[in-house]
C-alpha cells in the first residue's frame, strides 16, 4: 500500500535530482489526489485531469497495439506534463519546465514508479 512516506520520498527525489520539476502529483486512477505538492485549492481538479489523461493514453496505447501502457507526455509552450501508470490503482504526474531533460526525468521516474508499484502491491521498498 502506498503511504504518505512513499509519496513524499518520490516527490523529494524528483525535485532534488531533476532541475525544473515544478509539481509532483500522485493520485488514484479514479481521480482522487493522494499527494500533491501544488496549490491545495487545485488538488482535486488536478487529480481528476491527470487520471483522465492516463485513461485516454491507456486506451490509445491499447487501440494502437503498443503493448502495456507506461507513460504519456503532454507538451505545452510553458512546460511538460508526464503521466506514468503506477500499478493498477495509482498514477504519478510530474509537471516540469520546458527546458527539462526529459530523458533524465524518464529514467528516474521509471525507477520511482517501480518502487511505488511495489509499495502498492505490498512489496517492501529499499532501505534508506
PDB file of C-alpha atoms in Angstrom:
ATOM      1  CA  UNK A   1       0.000   0.000   0.000  1.00  0.00           C
ATOM      2  CA  UNK A   2       1.349   3.389  -0.979  1.00  0.00           C
ATOM      3  CA  UNK A   3       1.647   5.545   2.113  1.00  0.00           C
ATOM      4  CA  UNK A   4       2.493   9.208   2.568  1.00  0.00           C
ATOM      5  CA  UNK A   5       6.147   8.274   3.154  1.00  0.00           C
ATOM      6  CA  UNK A   6       6.480   6.770  -0.331  1.00  0.00           C
ATOM      7  CA  UNK A   7       4.785   9.721  -2.000  1.00  0.00           C
ATOM      8  CA  UNK A   8       6.862  12.292  -0.149  1.00  0.00           C
ATOM      9  CA  UNK A   9      10.078  10.420  -0.910  1.00  0.00           C
ATOM     10  CA  UNK A  10       9.231  10.248  -4.617  1.00  0.00           C
ATOM     11  CA  UNK A  11       8.400  13.945  -4.734  1.00  0.00           C
ATOM     12  CA  UNK A  12      11.615  14.925  -2.949  1.00  0.00           C
ATOM     13  CA  UNK A  13      13.754  12.666  -5.160  1.00  0.00           C
ATOM     14  CA  UNK A  14      12.296  14.110  -8.362  1.00  0.00           C
ATOM     15  CA  UNK A  15      12.756  17.702  -7.218  1.00  0.00           C
ATOM     16  CA  UNK A  16      16.265  17.025  -5.935  1.00  0.00           C
ATOM     17  CA  UNK A  17      17.553  15.100  -8.946  1.00  0.00           C
ATOM     18  CA  UNK A  18      15.802  16.793 -11.885  1.00  0.00           C
ATOM     19  CA  UNK A  19      16.183  20.566 -12.047  1.00  0.00           C
ATOM     20  CA  UNK A  20      12.980  22.233 -13.246  1.00  0.00           C
ATOM     21  CA  UNK A  21      10.404  19.915 -11.646  1.00  0.00           C
ATOM     22  CA  UNK A  22       7.559  22.225 -10.656  1.00  0.00           C
ATOM     23  CA  UNK A  23       4.926  19.826  -9.345  1.00  0.00           C
ATOM     24  CA  UNK A  24       4.597  16.186  -8.377  1.00  0.00           C
ATOM     25  CA  UNK A  25       1.204  14.570  -8.010  1.00  0.00           C
ATOM     26  CA  UNK A  26       0.348  11.016  -7.040  1.00  0.00           C
ATOM     27  CA  UNK A  27      -3.306  10.147  -7.439  1.00  0.00           C
ATOM     28  CA  UNK A  28      -5.600   7.197  -7.653  1.00  0.00           C
ATOM     29  CA  UNK A  29      -6.771   6.211 -11.107  1.00  0.00           C
ATOM     30  CA  UNK A  30     -10.317   7.202 -10.085  1.00  0.00           C
ATOM     31  CA  UNK A  31      -9.138  10.814  -9.856  1.00  0.00           C
ATOM     32  CA  UNK A  32      -8.643  11.251  -6.118  1.00  0.00           C
ATOM     33  CA  UNK A  33      -5.464  13.035  -5.055  1.00  0.00           C
ATOM     34  CA  UNK A  34      -3.132  11.130  -2.753  1.00  0.00           C
ATOM     35  CA  UNK A  35      -0.137  13.501  -2.738  1.00  0.00           C
ATOM     36  CA  UNK A  36       0.155  16.837  -4.497  1.00  0.00           C
ATOM     37  CA  UNK A  37       2.743  19.486  -3.803  1.00  0.00           C
ATOM     38  CA  UNK A  38       0.848  22.017  -5.910  1.00  0.00           C
ATOM     39  CA  UNK A  39      -1.670  24.576  -4.645  1.00  0.00           C
ATOM     40  CA  UNK A  40      -4.084  22.927  -2.213  1.00  0.00           C
ATOM     41  CA  UNK A  41      -7.101  24.518  -3.892  1.00  0.00           C
ATOM     42  CA  UNK A  42      -6.139  22.701  -7.112  1.00  0.00           C
ATOM     43  CA  UNK A  43      -5.566  19.156  -5.750  1.00  0.00           C
ATOM     44  CA  UNK A  44      -8.925  17.616  -6.607  1.00  0.00           C
ATOM     45  CA  UNK A  45      -9.247  19.065 -10.098  1.00  0.00           C
ATOM     46  CA  UNK A  46      -5.621  18.299 -11.000  1.00  0.00           C
ATOM     47  CA  UNK A  47      -6.006  14.682  -9.849  1.00  0.00           C
ATOM     48  CA  UNK A  48      -9.158  14.291 -11.936  1.00  0.00           C
ATOM     49  CA  UNK A  49      -7.457  15.755 -15.017  1.00  0.00           C
ATOM     50  CA  UNK A  50      -4.327  13.588 -14.799  1.00  0.00           C
ATOM     51  CA  UNK A  51      -6.456  10.493 -14.194  1.00  0.00           C
ATOM     52  CA  UNK A  52      -8.361  11.363 -17.372  1.00  0.00           C
ATOM     53  CA  UNK A  53      -5.090  11.845 -19.283  1.00  0.00           C
ATOM     54  CA  UNK A  54      -3.955   8.428 -18.030  1.00  0.00           C
ATOM     55  CA  UNK A  55      -7.215   6.769 -19.079  1.00  0.00           C
ATOM     56  CA  UNK A  56      -7.128   8.253 -22.573  1.00  0.00           C
ATOM     57  CA  UNK A  57      -3.449   7.362 -23.028  1.00  0.00           C
ATOM     58  CA  UNK A  58      -4.034   3.770 -21.865  1.00  0.00           C
ATOM     59  CA  UNK A  59      -6.913   3.442 -24.326  1.00  0.00           C
ATOM     60  CA  UNK A  60      -4.843   4.931 -27.156  1.00  0.00           C
ATOM     61  CA  UNK A  61      -1.934   2.585 -26.415  1.00  0.00           C
ATOM     62  CA  UNK A  62      -4.278  -0.389 -26.499  1.00  0.00           C
ATOM     63  CA  UNK A  63      -6.024   0.706 -29.690  1.00  0.00           C
ATOM     64  CA  UNK A  64      -2.720   1.309 -31.457  1.00  0.00           C
ATOM     65  CA  UNK A  65      -1.348  -2.070 -30.355  1.00  0.00           C
ATOM     66  CA  UNK A  66       1.515  -0.530 -28.379  1.00  0.00           C
ATOM     67  CA  UNK A  67       1.502  -3.119 -25.609  1.00  0.00           C
ATOM     68  CA  UNK A  68       1.303  -2.381 -21.913  1.00  0.00           C
ATOM     69  CA  UNK A  69       0.955   1.333 -21.198  1.00  0.00           C
ATOM     70  CA  UNK A  70       3.875   3.027 -19.477  1.00  0.00           C
ATOM     71  CA  UNK A  71       3.639   6.813 -19.728  1.00  0.00           C
ATOM     72  CA  UNK A  72       2.376   9.743 -21.745  1.00  0.00           C
ATOM     73  CA  UNK A  73       3.696  13.243 -22.258  1.00  0.00           C
ATOM     74  CA  UNK A  74       1.770  16.461 -22.847  1.00  0.00           C
ATOM     75  CA  UNK A  75       3.914  19.365 -24.036  1.00  0.00           C
ATOM     76  CA  UNK A  76       2.910  22.991 -23.891  1.00  0.00           C
ATOM     77  CA  UNK A  77       4.706  26.255 -24.539  1.00  0.00           C
ATOM     78  CA  UNK A  78       5.403  26.703 -20.818  1.00  0.00           C
ATOM     79  CA  UNK A  79       6.271  23.156 -19.788  1.00  0.00           C
ATOM     80  CA  UNK A  80       5.582  19.454 -19.958  1.00  0.00           C
ATOM     81  CA  UNK A  81       3.270  17.101 -18.064  1.00  0.00           C
ATOM     82  CA  UNK A  82       4.383  13.474 -17.842  1.00  0.00           C
ATOM     83  CA  UNK A  83       1.923  10.891 -16.504  1.00  0.00           C
ATOM     84  CA  UNK A  84       3.022   7.365 -15.504  1.00  0.00           C
ATOM     85  CA  UNK A  85       0.827   4.448 -14.504  1.00  0.00           C
ATOM     86  CA  UNK A  86       1.713   3.095 -11.057  1.00  0.00           C
ATOM     87  CA  UNK A  87       0.353  -0.396 -10.694  1.00  0.00           C
ATOM     88  CA  UNK A  88      -3.363  -0.813 -11.219  1.00  0.00           C
ATOM     89  CA  UNK A  89      -4.665   1.877  -8.894  1.00  0.00           C
ATOM     90  CA  UNK A  90      -2.340   4.894  -8.914  1.00  0.00           C
ATOM     91  CA  UNK A  91      -0.509   7.299 -11.190  1.00  0.00           C
ATOM     92  CA  UNK A  92       2.441   9.642 -10.962  1.00  0.00           C
ATOM     93  CA  UNK A  93       2.202  13.010 -12.714  1.00  0.00           C
ATOM     94  CA  UNK A  94       5.133  15.399 -12.979  1.00  0.00           C
ATOM     95  CA  UNK A  95       4.986  18.967 -14.292  1.00  0.00           C
ATOM     96  CA  UNK A  96       8.318  20.366 -15.476  1.00  0.00           C
ATOM     97  CA  UNK A  97       9.775  23.491 -17.049  1.00  0.00           C
ATOM     98  CA  UNK A  98      10.197  23.497 -20.855  1.00  0.00           C
ATOM     99  CA  UNK A  99      13.988  23.044 -20.747  1.00  0.00           C
ATOM    100  CA  UNK A 100      13.952  19.935 -18.513  1.00  0.00           C
ATOM    101  CA  UNK A 101      15.932  16.934 -19.719  1.00  0.00           C
ATOM    102  CA  UNK A 102      13.044  14.515 -20.338  1.00  0.00           C
ATOM    103  CA  UNK A 103      15.400  11.535 -20.721  1.00  0.00           C
ATOM    104  CA  UNK A 104      16.760  12.108 -17.211  1.00  0.00           C
ATOM    105  CA  UNK A 105      13.229  12.584 -15.900  1.00  0.00           C
ATOM    106  CA  UNK A 106      12.085   9.359 -17.574  1.00  0.00           C
ATOM    107  CA  UNK A 107      14.949   7.305 -16.142  1.00  0.00           C
ATOM    108  CA  UNK A 108      14.357   8.477 -12.599  1.00  0.00           C
ATOM    109  CA  UNK A 109      10.570   8.320 -12.886  1.00  0.00           C
ATOM    110  CA  UNK A 110      10.641   4.703 -14.095  1.00  0.00           C
ATOM    111  CA  UNK A 111      12.698   3.666 -11.052  1.00  0.00           C
ATOM    112  CA  UNK A 112      10.405   5.573  -8.688  1.00  0.00           C
ATOM    113  CA  UNK A 113       7.266   4.209 -10.376  1.00  0.00           C
ATOM    114  CA  UNK A 114       8.598   0.675  -9.847  1.00  0.00           C
ATOM    115  CA  UNK A 115       9.103   1.420  -6.153  1.00  0.00           C
ATOM    116  CA  UNK A 116       5.609   2.905  -5.845  1.00  0.00           C
ATOM    117  CA  UNK A 117       4.097  -0.067  -7.681  1.00  0.00           C
ATOM    118  CA  UNK A 118       5.908  -2.372  -5.272  1.00  0.00           C
ATOM    119  CA  UNK A 119       4.522  -0.383  -2.347  1.00  0.00           C
ATOM    120  CA  UNK A 120       1.035  -0.590  -3.880  1.00  0.00           C
ATOM    121  CA  UNK A 121       1.461  -4.376  -4.063  1.00  0.00           C
ATOM    122  CA  UNK A 122       2.825  -4.573  -0.511  1.00  0.00           C
ATOM    123  CA  UNK A 123       6.422  -5.350  -1.522  1.00  0.00           C
ATOM    124  CA  UNK A 124       8.978  -3.817   0.870  1.00  0.00           C
ATOM    125  CA  UNK A 125      10.959  -0.989  -0.724  1.00  0.00           C
ATOM    126  CA  UNK A 126      14.630  -0.129  -0.462  1.00  0.00           C
ATOM    127  CA  UNK A 127      16.031   0.676   2.943  1.00  0.00           C
ATOM    128  CA  UNK A 128      17.318   4.224   3.400  1.00  0.00           C
TER     129      UNK A 128
END
